mmCIF file of C-alpha atoms in Angstrom:
data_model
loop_
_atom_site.group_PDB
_atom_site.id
_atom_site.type_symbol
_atom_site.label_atom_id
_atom_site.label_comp_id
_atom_site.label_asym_id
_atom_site.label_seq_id
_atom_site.Cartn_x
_atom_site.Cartn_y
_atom_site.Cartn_z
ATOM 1 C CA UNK A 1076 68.223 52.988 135.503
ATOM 2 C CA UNK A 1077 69.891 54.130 132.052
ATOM 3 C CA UNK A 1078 66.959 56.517 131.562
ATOM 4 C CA UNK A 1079 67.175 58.113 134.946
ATOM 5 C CA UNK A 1080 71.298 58.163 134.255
ATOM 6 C CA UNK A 1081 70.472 59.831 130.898
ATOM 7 C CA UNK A 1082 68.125 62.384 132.848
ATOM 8 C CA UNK A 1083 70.514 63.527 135.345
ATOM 9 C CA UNK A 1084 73.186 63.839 132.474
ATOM 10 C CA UNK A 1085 70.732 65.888 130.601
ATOM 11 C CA UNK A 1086 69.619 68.576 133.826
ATOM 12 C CA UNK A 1087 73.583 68.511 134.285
ATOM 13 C CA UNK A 1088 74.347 69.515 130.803
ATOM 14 C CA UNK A 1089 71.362 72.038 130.912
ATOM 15 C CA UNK A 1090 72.596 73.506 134.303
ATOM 16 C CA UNK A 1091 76.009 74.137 133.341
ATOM 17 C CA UNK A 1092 74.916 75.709 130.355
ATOM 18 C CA UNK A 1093 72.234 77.907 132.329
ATOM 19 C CA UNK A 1094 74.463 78.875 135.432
ATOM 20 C CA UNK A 1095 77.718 79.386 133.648
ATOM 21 C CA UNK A 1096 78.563 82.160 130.704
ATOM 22 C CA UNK A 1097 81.587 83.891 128.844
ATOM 23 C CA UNK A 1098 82.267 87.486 129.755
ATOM 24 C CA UNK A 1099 84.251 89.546 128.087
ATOM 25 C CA UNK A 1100 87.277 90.368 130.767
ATOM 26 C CA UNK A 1101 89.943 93.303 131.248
ATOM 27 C CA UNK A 1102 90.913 96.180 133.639
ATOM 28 C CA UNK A 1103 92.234 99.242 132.063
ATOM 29 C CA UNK A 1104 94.039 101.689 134.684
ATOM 30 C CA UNK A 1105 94.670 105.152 133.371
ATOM 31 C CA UNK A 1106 94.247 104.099 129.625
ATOM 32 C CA UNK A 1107 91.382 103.727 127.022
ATOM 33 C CA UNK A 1108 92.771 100.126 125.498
ATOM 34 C CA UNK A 1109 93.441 97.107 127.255
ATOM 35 C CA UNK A 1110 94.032 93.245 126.481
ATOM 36 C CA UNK A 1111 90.697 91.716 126.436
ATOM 37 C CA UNK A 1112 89.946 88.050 127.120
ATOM 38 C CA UNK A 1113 87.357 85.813 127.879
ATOM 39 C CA UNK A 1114 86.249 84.436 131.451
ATOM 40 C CA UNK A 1115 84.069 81.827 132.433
ATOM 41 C CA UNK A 1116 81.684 83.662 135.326
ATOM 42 C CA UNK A 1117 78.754 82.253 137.650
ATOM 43 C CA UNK A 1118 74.869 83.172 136.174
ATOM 44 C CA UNK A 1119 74.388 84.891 133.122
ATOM 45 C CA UNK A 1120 74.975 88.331 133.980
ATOM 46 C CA UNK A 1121 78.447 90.742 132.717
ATOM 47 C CA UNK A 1122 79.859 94.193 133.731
ATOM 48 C CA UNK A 1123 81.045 96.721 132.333
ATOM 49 C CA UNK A 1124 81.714 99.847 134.898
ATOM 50 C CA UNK A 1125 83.917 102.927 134.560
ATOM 51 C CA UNK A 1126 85.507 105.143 136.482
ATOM 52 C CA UNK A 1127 86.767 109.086 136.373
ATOM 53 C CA UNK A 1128 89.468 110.809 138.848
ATOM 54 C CA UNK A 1129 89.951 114.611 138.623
ATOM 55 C CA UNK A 1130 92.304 116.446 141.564
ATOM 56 C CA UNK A 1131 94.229 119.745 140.947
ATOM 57 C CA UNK A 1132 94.365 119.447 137.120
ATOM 58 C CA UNK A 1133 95.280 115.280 137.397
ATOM 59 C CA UNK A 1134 92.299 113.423 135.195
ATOM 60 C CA UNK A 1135 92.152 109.590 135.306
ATOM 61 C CA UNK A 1136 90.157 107.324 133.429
ATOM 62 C CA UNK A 1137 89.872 103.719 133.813
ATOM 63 C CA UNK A 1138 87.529 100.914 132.883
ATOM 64 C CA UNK A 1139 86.547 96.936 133.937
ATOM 65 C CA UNK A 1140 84.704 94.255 132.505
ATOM 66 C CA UNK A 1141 84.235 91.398 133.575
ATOM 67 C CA UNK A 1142 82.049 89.172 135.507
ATOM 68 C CA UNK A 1143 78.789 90.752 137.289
ATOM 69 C CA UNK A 1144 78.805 92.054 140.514
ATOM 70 C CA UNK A 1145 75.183 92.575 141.546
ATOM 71 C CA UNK A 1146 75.194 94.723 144.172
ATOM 72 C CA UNK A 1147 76.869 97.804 141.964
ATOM 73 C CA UNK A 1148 74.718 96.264 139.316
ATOM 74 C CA UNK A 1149 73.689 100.103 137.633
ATOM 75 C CA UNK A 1150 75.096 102.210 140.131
ATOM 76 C CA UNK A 1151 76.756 105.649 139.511
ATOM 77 C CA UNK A 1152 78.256 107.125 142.478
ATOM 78 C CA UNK A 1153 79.669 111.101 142.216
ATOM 79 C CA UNK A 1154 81.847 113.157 144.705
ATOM 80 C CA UNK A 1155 82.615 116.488 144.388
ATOM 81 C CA UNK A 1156 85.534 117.930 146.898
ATOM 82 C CA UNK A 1157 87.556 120.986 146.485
ATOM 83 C CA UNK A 1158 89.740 120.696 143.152
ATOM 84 C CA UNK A 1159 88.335 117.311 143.253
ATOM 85 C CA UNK A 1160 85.835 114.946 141.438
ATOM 86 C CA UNK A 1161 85.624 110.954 141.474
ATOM 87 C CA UNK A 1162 82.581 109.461 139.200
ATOM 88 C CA UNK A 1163 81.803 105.747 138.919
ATOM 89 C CA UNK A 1164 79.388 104.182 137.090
ATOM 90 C CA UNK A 1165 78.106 100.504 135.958
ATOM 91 C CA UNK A 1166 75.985 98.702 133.782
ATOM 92 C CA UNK A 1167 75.465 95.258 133.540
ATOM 93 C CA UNK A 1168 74.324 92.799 130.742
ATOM 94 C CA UNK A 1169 72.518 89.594 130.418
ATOM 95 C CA UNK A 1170 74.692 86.554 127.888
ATOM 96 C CA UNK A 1171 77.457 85.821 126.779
ATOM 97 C CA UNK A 1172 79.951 88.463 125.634
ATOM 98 C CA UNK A 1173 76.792 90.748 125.800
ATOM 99 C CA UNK A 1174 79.900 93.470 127.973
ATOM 100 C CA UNK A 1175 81.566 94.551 124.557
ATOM 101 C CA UNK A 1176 81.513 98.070 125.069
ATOM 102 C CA UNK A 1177 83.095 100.302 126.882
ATOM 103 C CA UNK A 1178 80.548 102.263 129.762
ATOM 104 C CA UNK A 1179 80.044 105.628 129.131
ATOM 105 C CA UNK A 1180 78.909 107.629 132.302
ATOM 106 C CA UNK A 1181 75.961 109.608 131.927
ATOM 107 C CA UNK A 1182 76.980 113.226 132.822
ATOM 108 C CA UNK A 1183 75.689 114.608 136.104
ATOM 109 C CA UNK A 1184 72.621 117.071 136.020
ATOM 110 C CA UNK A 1185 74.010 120.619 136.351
ATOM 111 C CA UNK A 1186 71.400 121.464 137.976
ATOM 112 C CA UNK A 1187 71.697 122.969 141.515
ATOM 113 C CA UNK A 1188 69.427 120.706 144.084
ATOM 114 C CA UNK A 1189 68.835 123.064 146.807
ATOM 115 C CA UNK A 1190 71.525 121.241 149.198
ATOM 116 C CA UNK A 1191 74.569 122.955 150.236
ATOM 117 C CA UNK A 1192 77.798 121.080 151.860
ATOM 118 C CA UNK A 1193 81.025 122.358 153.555
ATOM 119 C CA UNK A 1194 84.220 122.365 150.648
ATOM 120 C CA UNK A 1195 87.499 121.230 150.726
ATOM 121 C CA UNK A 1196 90.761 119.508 149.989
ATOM 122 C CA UNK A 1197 93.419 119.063 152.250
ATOM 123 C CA UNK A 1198 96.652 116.404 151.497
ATOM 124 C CA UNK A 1199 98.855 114.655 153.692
ATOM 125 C CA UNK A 1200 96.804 114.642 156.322
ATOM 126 C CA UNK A 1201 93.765 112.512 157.846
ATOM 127 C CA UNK A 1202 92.865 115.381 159.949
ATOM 128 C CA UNK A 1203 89.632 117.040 159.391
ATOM 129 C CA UNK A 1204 90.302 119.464 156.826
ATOM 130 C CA UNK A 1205 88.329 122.520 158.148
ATOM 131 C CA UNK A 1206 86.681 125.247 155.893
ATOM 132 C CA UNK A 1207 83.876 127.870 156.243
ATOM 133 C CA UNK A 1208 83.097 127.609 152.060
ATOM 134 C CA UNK A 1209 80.014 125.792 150.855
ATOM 135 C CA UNK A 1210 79.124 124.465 147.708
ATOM 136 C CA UNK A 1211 75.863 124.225 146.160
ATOM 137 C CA UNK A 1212 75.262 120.555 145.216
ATOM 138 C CA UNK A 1213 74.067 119.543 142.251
ATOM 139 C CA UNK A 1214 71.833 116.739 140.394
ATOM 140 C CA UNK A 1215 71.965 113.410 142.546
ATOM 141 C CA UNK A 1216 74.250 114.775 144.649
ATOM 142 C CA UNK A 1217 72.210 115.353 147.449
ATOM 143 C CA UNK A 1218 74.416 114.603 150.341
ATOM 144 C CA UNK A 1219 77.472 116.218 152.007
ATOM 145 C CA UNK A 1220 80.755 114.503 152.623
ATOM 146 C CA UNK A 1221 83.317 114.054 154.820
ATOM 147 C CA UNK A 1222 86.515 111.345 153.762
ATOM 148 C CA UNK A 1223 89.465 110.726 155.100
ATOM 149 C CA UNK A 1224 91.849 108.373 153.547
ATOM 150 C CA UNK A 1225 94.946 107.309 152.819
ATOM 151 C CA UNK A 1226 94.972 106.309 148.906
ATOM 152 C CA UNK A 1227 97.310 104.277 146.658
ATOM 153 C CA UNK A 1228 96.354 106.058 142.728
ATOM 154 C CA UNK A 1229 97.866 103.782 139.879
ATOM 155 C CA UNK A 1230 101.013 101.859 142.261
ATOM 156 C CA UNK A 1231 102.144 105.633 143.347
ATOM 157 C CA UNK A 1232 103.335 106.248 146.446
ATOM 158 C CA UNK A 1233 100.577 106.024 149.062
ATOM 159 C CA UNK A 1234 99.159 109.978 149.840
ATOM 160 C CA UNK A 1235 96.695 111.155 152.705
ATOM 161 C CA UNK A 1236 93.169 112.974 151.651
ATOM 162 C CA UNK A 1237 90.775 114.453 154.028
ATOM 163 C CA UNK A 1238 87.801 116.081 151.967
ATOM 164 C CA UNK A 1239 84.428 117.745 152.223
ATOM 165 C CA UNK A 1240 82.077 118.116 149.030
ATOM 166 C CA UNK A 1241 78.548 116.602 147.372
ATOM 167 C CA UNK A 1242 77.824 113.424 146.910
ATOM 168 C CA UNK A 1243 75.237 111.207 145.751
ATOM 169 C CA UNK A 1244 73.856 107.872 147.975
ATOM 170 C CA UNK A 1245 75.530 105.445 145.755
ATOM 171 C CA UNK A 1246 78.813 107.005 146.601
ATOM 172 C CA UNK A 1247 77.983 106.597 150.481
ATOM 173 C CA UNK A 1248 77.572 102.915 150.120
ATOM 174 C CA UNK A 1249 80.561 102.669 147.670
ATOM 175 C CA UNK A 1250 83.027 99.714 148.291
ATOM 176 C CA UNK A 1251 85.981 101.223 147.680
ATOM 177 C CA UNK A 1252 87.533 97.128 147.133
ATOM 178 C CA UNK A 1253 85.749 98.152 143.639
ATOM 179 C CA UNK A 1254 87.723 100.631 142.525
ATOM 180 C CA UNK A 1255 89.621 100.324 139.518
ATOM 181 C CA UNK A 1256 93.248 101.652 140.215
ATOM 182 C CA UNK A 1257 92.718 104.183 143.048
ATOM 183 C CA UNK A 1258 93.617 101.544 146.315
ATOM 184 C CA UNK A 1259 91.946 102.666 149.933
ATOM 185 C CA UNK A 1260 94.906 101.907 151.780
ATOM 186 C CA UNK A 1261 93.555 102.991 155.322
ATOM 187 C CA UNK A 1262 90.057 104.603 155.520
ATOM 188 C CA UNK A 1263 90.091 107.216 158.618
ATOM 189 C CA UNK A 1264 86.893 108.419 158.305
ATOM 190 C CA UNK A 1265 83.204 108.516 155.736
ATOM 191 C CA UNK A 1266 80.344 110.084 156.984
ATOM 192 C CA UNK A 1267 77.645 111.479 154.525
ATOM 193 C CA UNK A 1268 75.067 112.541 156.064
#
């Protein structure tokens, strides 16, 4: 009996060890620094993900680490609207404290793809936002666009988009409960297609 005790004690301690891990942990919203700390997460796996917000001349960066989420597990998602751009991009790490560094996203291939989507921007509105320009899409961005939201950036007051652009098939399957200081509010509409 004490050696079977002594067993279970041992695949316990061995379990524990195996299934739980340190991450490094912090959300930085608009900034480049934050308070980091240490968080006990689930497997073996950390994150690190990024994310950039450019609308008429307004640039946001923000960053996360943290435990691993494996379904954005090294993802990078890219929209491209009138006067607009959102990037996102993850990468996650196997051990403890292995999420140190800060993600840089790769840069999107300049190079036009041969798809061409409807462009535009309209505010204050979920209404389509109706336009007869085109863009020519570029890199991953293979697919066209069409969002309409209402949006909560950085605890401001809550503002309605309705856009057209590129984007990539990450972006389409985006959960936007990921983001990292940009809040869907009320989604009115997503089609890529």
């Amino acid at each position: 009996m004490k050696t079977l005790v002594a067993l279970l004690c041992t695949i316990s301690a061995l379990a524990g060890s195996v299934f739980s891990y340190k991450c490094i942990s912090c959300m930085c919203r608009n900034s480049t620094t934050c308070l980091e700390s240490e968080t006990e997460c689930l497997g073996d796996r950390c994150m690190a993900a990024s994310q950039y917000y450019h609308l008429n001349r307004k640039e946001l960066k923000s960053f996360y680490k943290g435990c691993a989420n494996e379904t954005l597990c090294e993802k990078k998602g890219s929209v491209i609207v009138k006067d607009g751009e959102f990037v996102f991009g993850t990468h996650c790490c196997t051990g403890e404290l292995c999420n140190n560094q800060v993600y840089e996203i790769p840069k999107e291939d300049p190079t036009p793809n041969g798809v061409k989507c409807p462009v535009s921007m309209c505010l204050d509105t979920l209404e389509e936002c109706k336009t007869d320009k085109k863009i020519n899409c570029t890199g991953s961005m293979d697919r066209c666009i069409d969002y309409r939201a209402t949006l909560r950036i950085f605890y401001g007051k809550d503002t309605k988009y309705s856009g057209k652009g590129c984007a990539n098939s990450d972006l389409c399957r985006y959960n936007t409960d990921s983001n990292i200081g940009i809040d869907e509010m009320h989604r009115g509409y997503l089609k890529c297609y």
